[in-house]
């Protein structure tokens, strides 16, 4: 039987749920196998095949790749920046060993393509703060950032040495309403919507003037699909592409949210995540993605806030 299916690892996470649904829309429900260690996210229930899978178990992963006739893998399972600082060893193991397991299987089974996300967390305090370029000084201070940077070079290595068509994006903070983020420093920009609508106030764990690169999930999903559809020759960056849409501070998003929640009140109580946020660039230069495969974001802060509010205030239809 020819290999024709797509495996999404970490399908119940913030990106995984929406990417799985988007891939199912394009390739057909049965062609996209969702997998996770966790229970399936409720939004995925009844939408297509689901297998319970631990990416750290290479043998089981290998068995599933053969059994399910997998030709492409999207590896989304990871421990993010804030959670990673609580258990650095675990974050390194999952983020790196998980990737190596997938790359080895891609080599052994001659898979068509692999997708693996990197992050703006690769950058550190010595990287340029504004319009941070694709290639620059990169000295990350979090274990998450170190694992992502090392992972980028493993991707590059497997591409150069074994011809694996592995592609990657450095996501900024991602904002979404369908599935929640978990353990990131940029999570405040999602929490603020839920707390504003539920309680009319939010206590932010970053200072009001902390500018960070951010992106609305529909843009992130489209960027991922466009990168994966691009002709291989156009994908010249085989570490990971800078990707950008907007930059804002907690004070600025609070002003936008207050347009929809008139008495909205924001308090600030910075914690250990401030140090992480301060180490990252405020904005990103993603001109390589524009040039190589035509990337163009659609959502700015106002458009994203309007769409978030519309969706969070509308009861879901079943
Ligand atoms: C995090 O905050 O850790 C993530 C990221 C920027 O990769 N959202």
mmCIF file of C-alpha atoms and ligand atoms in Angstrom:
data_model
loop_
_atom_site.group_PDB
_atom_site.id
_atom_site.type_symbol
_atom_site.label_atom_id
_atom_site.label_comp_id
_atom_site.label_asym_id
_atom_site.label_seq_id
_atom_site.Cartn_x
_atom_site.Cartn_y
_atom_site.Cartn_z
ATOM 1 C CA UNK A 1 0.000 0.000 0.000
ATOM 2 C CA UNK A 2 1.357 3.444 -0.824
ATOM 3 C CA UNK A 3 2.022 5.923 1.968
ATOM 4 C CA UNK A 4 -0.576 8.625 1.844
ATOM 5 C CA UNK A 5 -1.517 9.823 5.307
ATOM 6 C CA UNK A 6 -0.565 12.697 7.573
ATOM 7 C CA UNK A 7 0.216 12.277 11.280
ATOM 8 C CA UNK A 8 -0.214 15.231 13.651
ATOM 9 C CA UNK A 9 1.650 14.691 16.943
ATOM 10 C CA UNK A 10 0.398 16.930 19.753
ATOM 11 C CA UNK A 11 -3.004 17.306 18.052
ATOM 12 C CA UNK A 12 -4.819 18.277 21.265
ATOM 13 C CA UNK A 13 -2.680 21.365 21.883
ATOM 14 C CA UNK A 14 -3.252 25.019 20.966
ATOM 15 C CA UNK A 15 -1.864 24.750 17.415
ATOM 16 C CA UNK A 16 -2.601 21.029 17.009
ATOM 17 C CA UNK A 17 -6.389 21.279 17.186
ATOM 18 C CA UNK A 18 -6.677 23.985 14.534
ATOM 19 C CA UNK A 19 -3.972 22.565 12.284
ATOM 20 C CA UNK A 20 -5.561 19.100 12.386
ATOM 21 C CA UNK A 21 -8.949 20.564 11.434
ATOM 22 C CA UNK A 22 -7.385 22.619 8.620
ATOM 23 C CA UNK A 23 -5.482 19.602 7.256
ATOM 24 C CA UNK A 24 -8.665 17.499 7.415
ATOM 25 C CA UNK A 25 -10.462 20.217 5.443
ATOM 26 C CA UNK A 26 -7.819 20.015 2.715
ATOM 27 C CA UNK A 27 -6.924 16.305 2.574
ATOM 28 C CA UNK A 28 -10.077 14.644 3.940
ATOM 29 C CA UNK A 29 -10.881 13.554 7.510
ATOM 30 C CA UNK A 30 -9.646 9.984 7.156
ATOM 31 C CA UNK A 31 -6.290 11.052 5.735
ATOM 32 C CA UNK A 32 -5.193 12.984 8.834
ATOM 33 C CA UNK A 33 -4.388 10.946 11.956
ATOM 34 C CA UNK A 34 -4.528 13.042 15.126
ATOM 35 C CA UNK A 35 -2.358 11.861 18.015
ATOM 36 C CA UNK A 36 -1.520 13.004 21.517
ATOM 37 C CA UNK A 37 -0.584 11.733 24.955
ATOM 38 C CA UNK A 38 -3.668 13.496 26.285
ATOM 39 C CA UNK A 39 -7.342 12.760 25.752
ATOM 40 C CA UNK A 40 -8.543 14.058 22.372
ATOM 41 C CA UNK A 41 -9.515 17.722 22.525
ATOM 42 C CA UNK A 42 -13.371 17.879 22.468
ATOM 43 C CA UNK A 43 -13.232 19.831 19.198
ATOM 44 C CA UNK A 44 -11.557 16.861 17.502
ATOM 45 C CA UNK A 45 -14.066 14.268 18.706
ATOM 46 C CA UNK A 46 -15.845 12.607 15.800
ATOM 47 C CA UNK A 47 -13.872 14.517 13.175
ATOM 48 C CA UNK A 48 -11.462 11.743 12.158
ATOM 49 C CA UNK A 49 -9.002 9.097 13.356
ATOM 50 C CA UNK A 50 -7.198 9.549 16.689
ATOM 51 C CA UNK A 51 -4.397 7.477 18.223
ATOM 52 C CA UNK A 52 -2.862 7.761 21.676
ATOM 53 C CA UNK A 53 0.868 8.300 21.153
ATOM 54 C CA UNK A 54 3.939 9.318 23.145
ATOM 55 C CA UNK A 55 6.545 10.824 20.814
ATOM 56 C CA UNK A 56 9.247 9.752 23.299
ATOM 57 C CA UNK A 57 8.453 6.106 22.548
ATOM 58 C CA UNK A 58 10.249 5.735 19.228
ATOM 59 C CA UNK A 59 9.222 2.112 18.675
ATOM 60 C CA UNK A 60 5.527 2.828 19.100
ATOM 61 C CA UNK A 61 5.825 5.885 16.898
ATOM 62 C CA UNK A 62 7.575 3.803 14.242
ATOM 63 C CA UNK A 63 4.852 1.146 14.409
ATOM 64 C CA UNK A 64 2.127 3.764 13.936
ATOM 65 C CA UNK A 65 3.948 5.369 10.993
ATOM 66 C CA UNK A 66 4.095 1.994 9.226
ATOM 67 C CA UNK A 67 0.635 0.801 10.283
ATOM 68 C CA UNK A 68 -1.119 4.027 9.285
ATOM 69 C CA UNK A 69 0.797 4.527 6.001
ATOM 70 C CA UNK A 70 2.097 7.914 7.082
ATOM 71 C CA UNK A 71 3.827 10.115 4.499
ATOM 72 C CA UNK A 72 4.018 13.414 6.423
ATOM 73 C CA UNK A 73 4.444 14.254 10.115
ATOM 74 C CA UNK A 74 3.584 17.504 11.884
ATOM 75 C CA UNK A 75 5.338 17.384 15.273
ATOM 76 C CA UNK A 76 3.689 19.887 17.618
ATOM 77 C CA UNK A 77 4.275 18.274 21.033
ATOM 78 C CA UNK A 78 6.541 20.548 23.103
ATOM 79 C CA UNK A 79 7.061 22.100 26.528
ATOM 80 C CA UNK A 80 6.935 25.904 26.201
ATOM 81 C CA UNK A 81 9.012 28.674 27.766
ATOM 82 C CA UNK A 82 7.400 29.219 31.189
ATOM 83 C CA UNK A 83 6.724 25.546 31.990
ATOM 84 C CA UNK A 84 10.168 24.634 30.675
ATOM 85 C CA UNK A 85 11.846 26.760 33.348
ATOM 86 C CA UNK A 86 10.101 24.689 36.045
ATOM 87 C CA UNK A 87 11.522 21.415 34.718
ATOM 88 C CA UNK A 88 14.433 22.104 32.340
ATOM 89 C CA UNK A 89 15.503 18.447 31.979
ATOM 90 C CA UNK A 90 12.038 17.316 30.967
ATOM 91 C CA UNK A 91 11.676 20.225 28.514
ATOM 92 C CA UNK A 92 15.013 19.409 26.861
ATOM 93 C CA UNK A 93 14.195 15.687 26.652
ATOM 94 C CA UNK A 94 10.758 16.095 25.148
ATOM 95 C CA UNK A 95 11.650 18.929 22.789
ATOM 96 C CA UNK A 96 14.856 17.358 21.463
ATOM 97 C CA UNK A 97 14.367 13.579 21.784
ATOM 98 C CA UNK A 98 10.864 13.874 20.330
ATOM 99 C CA UNK A 99 12.276 15.694 17.303
ATOM 100 C CA UNK A 100 15.150 13.233 16.865
ATOM 101 C CA UNK A 101 12.716 10.293 16.988
ATOM 102 C CA UNK A 102 10.621 11.857 14.228
ATOM 103 C CA UNK A 103 13.640 12.774 12.057
ATOM 104 C CA UNK A 104 15.100 9.251 12.362
ATOM 105 C CA UNK A 105 11.794 7.650 11.392
ATOM 106 C CA UNK A 106 11.431 10.118 8.509
ATOM 107 C CA UNK A 107 14.836 8.936 7.296
ATOM 108 C CA UNK A 108 14.160 5.219 7.790
ATOM 109 C CA UNK A 109 10.669 5.311 6.236
ATOM 110 C CA UNK A 110 11.478 7.837 3.477
ATOM 111 C CA UNK A 111 8.698 10.222 4.495
ATOM 112 C CA UNK A 112 7.766 13.014 2.081
ATOM 113 C CA UNK A 113 7.845 15.909 4.559
ATOM 114 C CA UNK A 114 8.168 16.824 8.235
ATOM 115 C CA UNK A 115 6.927 20.011 9.933
ATOM 116 C CA UNK A 116 8.376 21.141 13.260
ATOM 117 C CA UNK A 117 7.753 24.536 14.889
ATOM 118 C CA UNK A 118 10.490 26.713 16.304
ATOM 119 C CA UNK A 119 9.857 30.001 18.131
ATOM 120 C CA UNK A 120 10.970 33.588 18.672
ATOM 121 C CA UNK A 121 12.298 32.090 21.938
ATOM 122 C CA UNK A 122 15.497 31.163 20.060
ATOM 123 C CA UNK A 123 16.466 34.830 20.368
ATOM 124 C CA UNK A 124 18.037 36.177 23.532
ATOM 125 C CA UNK A 125 19.019 39.454 25.184
ATOM 126 C CA UNK A 126 21.912 40.002 22.757
ATOM 127 C CA UNK A 127 19.708 39.725 19.649
ATOM 128 C CA UNK A 128 18.432 42.991 18.097
ATOM 129 C CA UNK A 129 15.241 44.164 19.844
ATOM 130 C CA UNK A 130 13.540 45.655 16.786
ATOM 131 C CA UNK A 131 13.022 43.935 13.422
ATOM 132 C CA UNK A 132 15.163 41.058 14.597
ATOM 133 C CA UNK A 133 16.708 39.551 11.428
ATOM 134 C CA UNK A 134 16.649 35.945 10.265
ATOM 135 C CA UNK A 135 20.366 35.574 10.889
ATOM 136 C CA UNK A 136 21.791 37.413 13.870
ATOM 137 C CA UNK A 137 23.323 36.870 17.309
ATOM 138 C CA UNK A 138 21.299 34.094 18.920
ATOM 139 C CA UNK A 139 21.945 33.408 22.624
ATOM 140 C CA UNK A 140 18.700 32.130 24.209
ATOM 141 C CA UNK A 141 18.358 32.142 28.016
ATOM 142 C CA UNK A 142 15.463 29.683 28.432
ATOM 143 C CA UNK A 143 15.714 25.909 28.093
ATOM 144 C CA UNK A 144 12.814 26.133 25.627
ATOM 145 C CA UNK A 145 14.779 28.611 23.483
ATOM 146 C CA UNK A 146 17.942 26.499 23.690
ATOM 147 C CA UNK A 147 16.007 23.370 22.671
ATOM 148 C CA UNK A 148 14.360 25.188 19.763
ATOM 149 C CA UNK A 149 17.667 26.552 18.506
ATOM 150 C CA UNK A 150 19.368 23.147 18.773
ATOM 151 C CA UNK A 151 16.318 21.591 17.090
ATOM 152 C CA UNK A 152 16.614 24.015 14.173
ATOM 153 C CA UNK A 153 20.139 22.767 13.536
ATOM 154 C CA UNK A 154 19.051 19.129 13.792
ATOM 155 C CA UNK A 155 16.443 19.885 11.095
ATOM 156 C CA UNK A 156 19.089 21.551 8.944
ATOM 157 C CA UNK A 157 21.444 18.613 9.499
ATOM 158 C CA UNK A 158 18.877 15.959 8.509
ATOM 159 C CA UNK A 159 18.003 18.015 5.438
ATOM 160 C CA UNK A 160 21.618 18.443 4.291
ATOM 161 C CA UNK A 161 22.886 15.014 5.258
ATOM 162 C CA UNK A 162 19.892 12.739 4.538
ATOM 163 C CA UNK A 163 17.709 14.843 2.214
ATOM 164 C CA UNK A 164 14.760 14.986 4.655
ATOM 165 C CA UNK A 165 12.299 17.679 3.540
ATOM 166 C CA UNK A 166 11.831 19.191 6.990
ATOM 167 C CA UNK A 167 10.334 22.688 7.237
ATOM 168 C CA UNK A 168 9.948 25.039 10.180
ATOM 169 C CA UNK A 169 8.633 28.425 11.352
ATOM 170 C CA UNK A 170 9.675 30.545 14.322
ATOM 171 C CA UNK A 171 6.189 31.290 15.692
ATOM 172 C CA UNK A 172 5.616 34.453 17.702
ATOM 173 C CA UNK A 173 3.085 34.356 20.583
ATOM 174 C CA UNK A 174 -0.115 32.787 19.220
ATOM 175 C CA UNK A 175 -3.600 34.035 20.067
ATOM 176 C CA UNK A 176 -6.611 31.778 19.584
ATOM 177 C CA UNK A 177 -10.127 31.147 20.897
ATOM 178 C CA UNK A 178 -10.691 27.497 19.902
ATOM 179 C CA UNK A 179 -8.026 25.868 22.060
ATOM 180 C CA UNK A 180 -6.064 27.282 24.947
ATOM 181 C CA UNK A 181 -2.309 27.769 25.111
ATOM 182 C CA UNK A 182 -0.336 26.074 27.861
ATOM 183 C CA UNK A 183 2.827 27.146 29.629
ATOM 184 C CA UNK A 184 3.990 30.037 27.435
ATOM 185 C CA UNK A 185 5.167 33.555 28.299
ATOM 186 C CA UNK A 186 2.840 35.052 25.673
ATOM 187 C CA UNK A 187 -0.242 33.282 27.129
ATOM 188 C CA UNK A 188 -1.371 36.522 28.809
ATOM 189 C CA UNK A 189 -2.605 37.732 25.412
ATOM 190 C CA UNK A 190 -5.145 34.874 25.362
ATOM 191 C CA UNK A 191 -6.017 34.889 29.092
ATOM 192 C CA UNK A 192 -6.916 38.582 28.904
ATOM 193 C CA UNK A 193 -9.895 37.859 26.616
ATOM 194 C CA UNK A 194 -11.329 35.106 28.804
ATOM 195 C CA UNK A 195 -10.891 37.080 32.038
ATOM 196 C CA UNK A 196 -12.214 40.314 30.547
ATOM 197 C CA UNK A 197 -15.404 38.598 29.409
ATOM 198 C CA UNK A 198 -15.833 36.519 32.581
ATOM 199 C CA UNK A 199 -14.811 39.035 35.274
ATOM 200 C CA UNK A 200 -14.231 42.417 33.601
ATOM 201 C CA UNK A 201 -10.663 42.520 34.876
ATOM 202 C CA UNK A 202 -7.300 40.808 34.414
ATOM 203 C CA UNK A 203 -4.098 40.609 36.425
ATOM 204 C CA UNK A 204 -1.256 40.542 33.912
ATOM 205 C CA UNK A 205 2.012 38.763 34.716
ATOM 206 C CA UNK A 206 4.005 41.089 32.417
ATOM 207 C CA UNK A 207 4.663 44.841 32.758
ATOM 208 C CA UNK A 208 2.418 47.196 30.724
ATOM 209 C CA UNK A 209 5.138 48.227 28.255
ATOM 210 C CA UNK A 210 6.424 44.726 27.390
ATOM 211 C CA UNK A 211 6.290 44.603 23.585
ATOM 212 C CA UNK A 212 6.316 41.126 22.048
ATOM 213 C CA UNK A 213 5.777 39.711 18.540
ATOM 214 C CA UNK A 214 2.308 38.103 18.265
ATOM 215 C CA UNK A 215 0.109 36.431 15.656
ATOM 216 C CA UNK A 216 -3.552 35.432 15.378
ATOM 217 C CA UNK A 217 -4.027 31.681 14.921
ATOM 218 C CA UNK A 218 -5.675 31.843 11.451
ATOM 219 C CA UNK A 219 -2.505 33.552 10.169
ATOM 220 C CA UNK A 220 -0.281 30.956 11.885
ATOM 221 C CA UNK A 221 -2.237 28.055 10.386
ATOM 222 C CA UNK A 222 -2.176 29.622 6.912
ATOM 223 C CA UNK A 223 1.578 30.287 7.192
ATOM 224 C CA UNK A 224 2.171 26.645 8.160
ATOM 225 C CA UNK A 225 0.099 25.301 5.263
ATOM 226 C CA UNK A 226 1.658 27.722 2.761
ATOM 227 C CA UNK A 227 5.180 26.787 3.841
ATOM 228 C CA UNK A 228 4.351 23.082 3.568
ATOM 229 C CA UNK A 229 2.814 23.550 0.101
ATOM 230 C CA UNK A 230 5.724 25.629 -1.251
ATOM 231 C CA UNK A 231 7.981 23.915 -3.828
ATOM 232 C CA UNK A 232 10.994 22.388 -2.066
ATOM 233 C CA UNK A 233 13.417 24.569 -4.053
ATOM 234 C CA UNK A 234 11.716 27.738 -2.732
ATOM 235 C CA UNK A 235 12.300 26.721 0.887
ATOM 236 C CA UNK A 236 15.838 28.031 1.220
ATOM 237 C CA UNK A 237 15.924 28.327 5.014
ATOM 238 C CA UNK A 238 16.251 24.832 6.446
ATOM 239 C CA UNK A 239 16.748 25.858 10.057
ATOM 240 C CA UNK A 240 13.525 27.844 10.649
ATOM 241 C CA UNK A 241 11.884 30.944 9.122
ATOM 242 C CA UNK A 242 11.265 34.155 11.076
ATOM 243 C CA UNK A 243 7.515 34.817 10.992
ATOM 244 C CA UNK A 244 5.752 38.031 11.947
ATOM 245 C CA UNK A 245 2.316 39.677 11.986
ATOM 246 C CA UNK A 246 2.042 42.287 14.790
ATOM 247 C CA UNK A 247 3.714 43.495 17.986
ATOM 248 C CA UNK A 248 1.922 44.970 20.982
ATOM 249 C CA UNK A 249 2.263 45.495 24.719
ATOM 250 C CA UNK A 250 -0.153 44.476 27.512
ATOM 251 C CA UNK A 251 -1.204 48.132 27.839
ATOM 252 C CA UNK A 252 -2.064 48.296 24.125
ATOM 253 C CA UNK A 253 -4.135 45.110 24.044
ATOM 254 C CA UNK A 254 -5.922 46.290 27.206
ATOM 255 C CA UNK A 255 -7.052 49.422 25.318
ATOM 256 C CA UNK A 256 -8.411 47.256 22.456
ATOM 257 C CA UNK A 257 -10.189 44.879 24.840
ATOM 258 C CA UNK A 258 -11.763 47.834 26.681
ATOM 259 C CA UNK A 259 -13.519 48.809 23.433
ATOM 260 C CA UNK A 260 -15.625 45.631 23.861
ATOM 261 C CA UNK A 261 -15.689 45.445 27.696
ATOM 262 C CA UNK A 262 -16.214 49.100 28.705
ATOM 263 C CA UNK A 263 -15.292 48.881 32.423
ATOM 264 C CA UNK A 264 -12.372 46.538 31.821
ATOM 265 C CA UNK A 265 -9.709 46.865 34.474
ATOM 266 C CA UNK A 266 -6.123 45.636 34.053
ATOM 267 C CA UNK A 267 -3.695 45.181 36.965
ATOM 268 C CA UNK A 268 -0.051 44.311 36.600
ATOM 269 C CA UNK A 269 1.845 41.843 38.782
ATOM 270 C CA UNK A 270 5.003 40.837 36.896
ATOM 271 C CA UNK A 271 6.486 37.451 37.835
ATOM 272 C CA UNK A 272 9.362 35.236 36.606
ATOM 273 C CA UNK A 273 7.969 35.380 33.063
ATOM 274 C CA UNK A 274 8.967 39.067 32.805
ATOM 275 C CA UNK A 275 12.633 38.052 32.576
ATOM 276 C CA UNK A 276 11.820 35.665 29.728
ATOM 277 C CA UNK A 277 9.764 38.283 27.862
ATOM 278 C CA UNK A 278 12.505 40.894 28.318
ATOM 279 C CA UNK A 279 15.009 38.546 26.684
ATOM 280 C CA UNK A 280 12.991 38.280 23.443
ATOM 281 C CA UNK A 281 12.846 40.754 20.535
ATOM 282 C CA UNK A 282 9.958 43.208 20.360
ATOM 283 C CA UNK A 283 9.489 42.737 16.631
ATOM 284 C CA UNK A 284 10.697 40.386 13.908
ATOM 285 C CA UNK A 285 11.946 40.846 10.346
ATOM 286 C CA UNK A 286 10.354 38.047 8.326
ATOM 287 C CA UNK A 287 11.409 39.233 4.866
ATOM 288 C CA UNK A 288 12.932 35.822 4.001
ATOM 289 C CA UNK A 289 9.465 34.238 4.376
ATOM 290 C CA UNK A 290 7.965 37.005 2.173
ATOM 291 C CA UNK A 291 10.620 36.521 -0.504
ATOM 292 C CA UNK A 292 10.895 32.731 -0.526
ATOM 293 C CA UNK A 293 7.272 31.567 -0.308
ATOM 294 C CA UNK A 294 5.156 34.736 -0.400
ATOM 295 C CA UNK A 295 4.165 35.071 3.282
ATOM 296 C CA UNK A 296 1.772 37.943 4.094
ATOM 297 C CA UNK A 297 -0.143 38.260 7.401
ATOM 298 C CA UNK A 298 -3.794 39.382 7.475
ATOM 299 C CA UNK A 299 -4.573 40.231 11.089
ATOM 300 C CA UNK A 300 -3.388 43.240 13.096
ATOM 301 C CA UNK A 301 -4.264 43.922 16.751
ATOM 302 C CA UNK A 302 -7.636 45.563 16.011
ATOM 303 C CA UNK A 303 -8.794 42.906 13.517
ATOM 304 C CA UNK A 304 -7.642 40.095 15.808
ATOM 305 C CA UNK A 305 -9.397 41.571 18.867
ATOM 306 C CA UNK A 306 -12.639 42.056 16.925
ATOM 307 C CA UNK A 307 -12.574 38.434 15.722
ATOM 308 C CA UNK A 308 -11.665 37.036 19.170
ATOM 309 C CA UNK A 309 -14.510 38.983 20.795
ATOM 310 C CA UNK A 310 -17.025 37.951 18.123
ATOM 311 C CA UNK A 311 -16.157 34.288 18.553
ATOM 312 C CA UNK A 312 -15.863 34.200 22.341
ATOM 313 C CA UNK A 313 -19.196 36.001 22.738
ATOM 314 C CA UNK A 314 -21.010 33.683 20.306
ATOM 315 C CA UNK A 315 -22.108 30.396 21.914
ATOM 316 C CA UNK A 316 -20.621 27.473 19.927
ATOM 317 C CA UNK A 317 -23.041 25.608 17.658
ATOM 318 C CA UNK A 318 -22.876 21.840 17.747
HETATM 319 C C1 LIG B 1 5.891 30.880 24.630
HETATM 320 O O1 LIG B 1 5.497 31.946 25.120
HETATM 321 O O2 LIG B 1 6.677 30.110 25.195
HETATM 322 C C2 LIG B 1 5.436 30.514 23.236
HETATM 323 C C3 LIG B 1 6.440 30.941 22.206
HETATM 324 C C4 LIG B 1 6.675 32.367 21.953
HETATM 325 O O3 LIG B 1 7.028 30.112 21.580
HETATM 326 N N1 LIG B 1 4.173 31.103 22.967
#
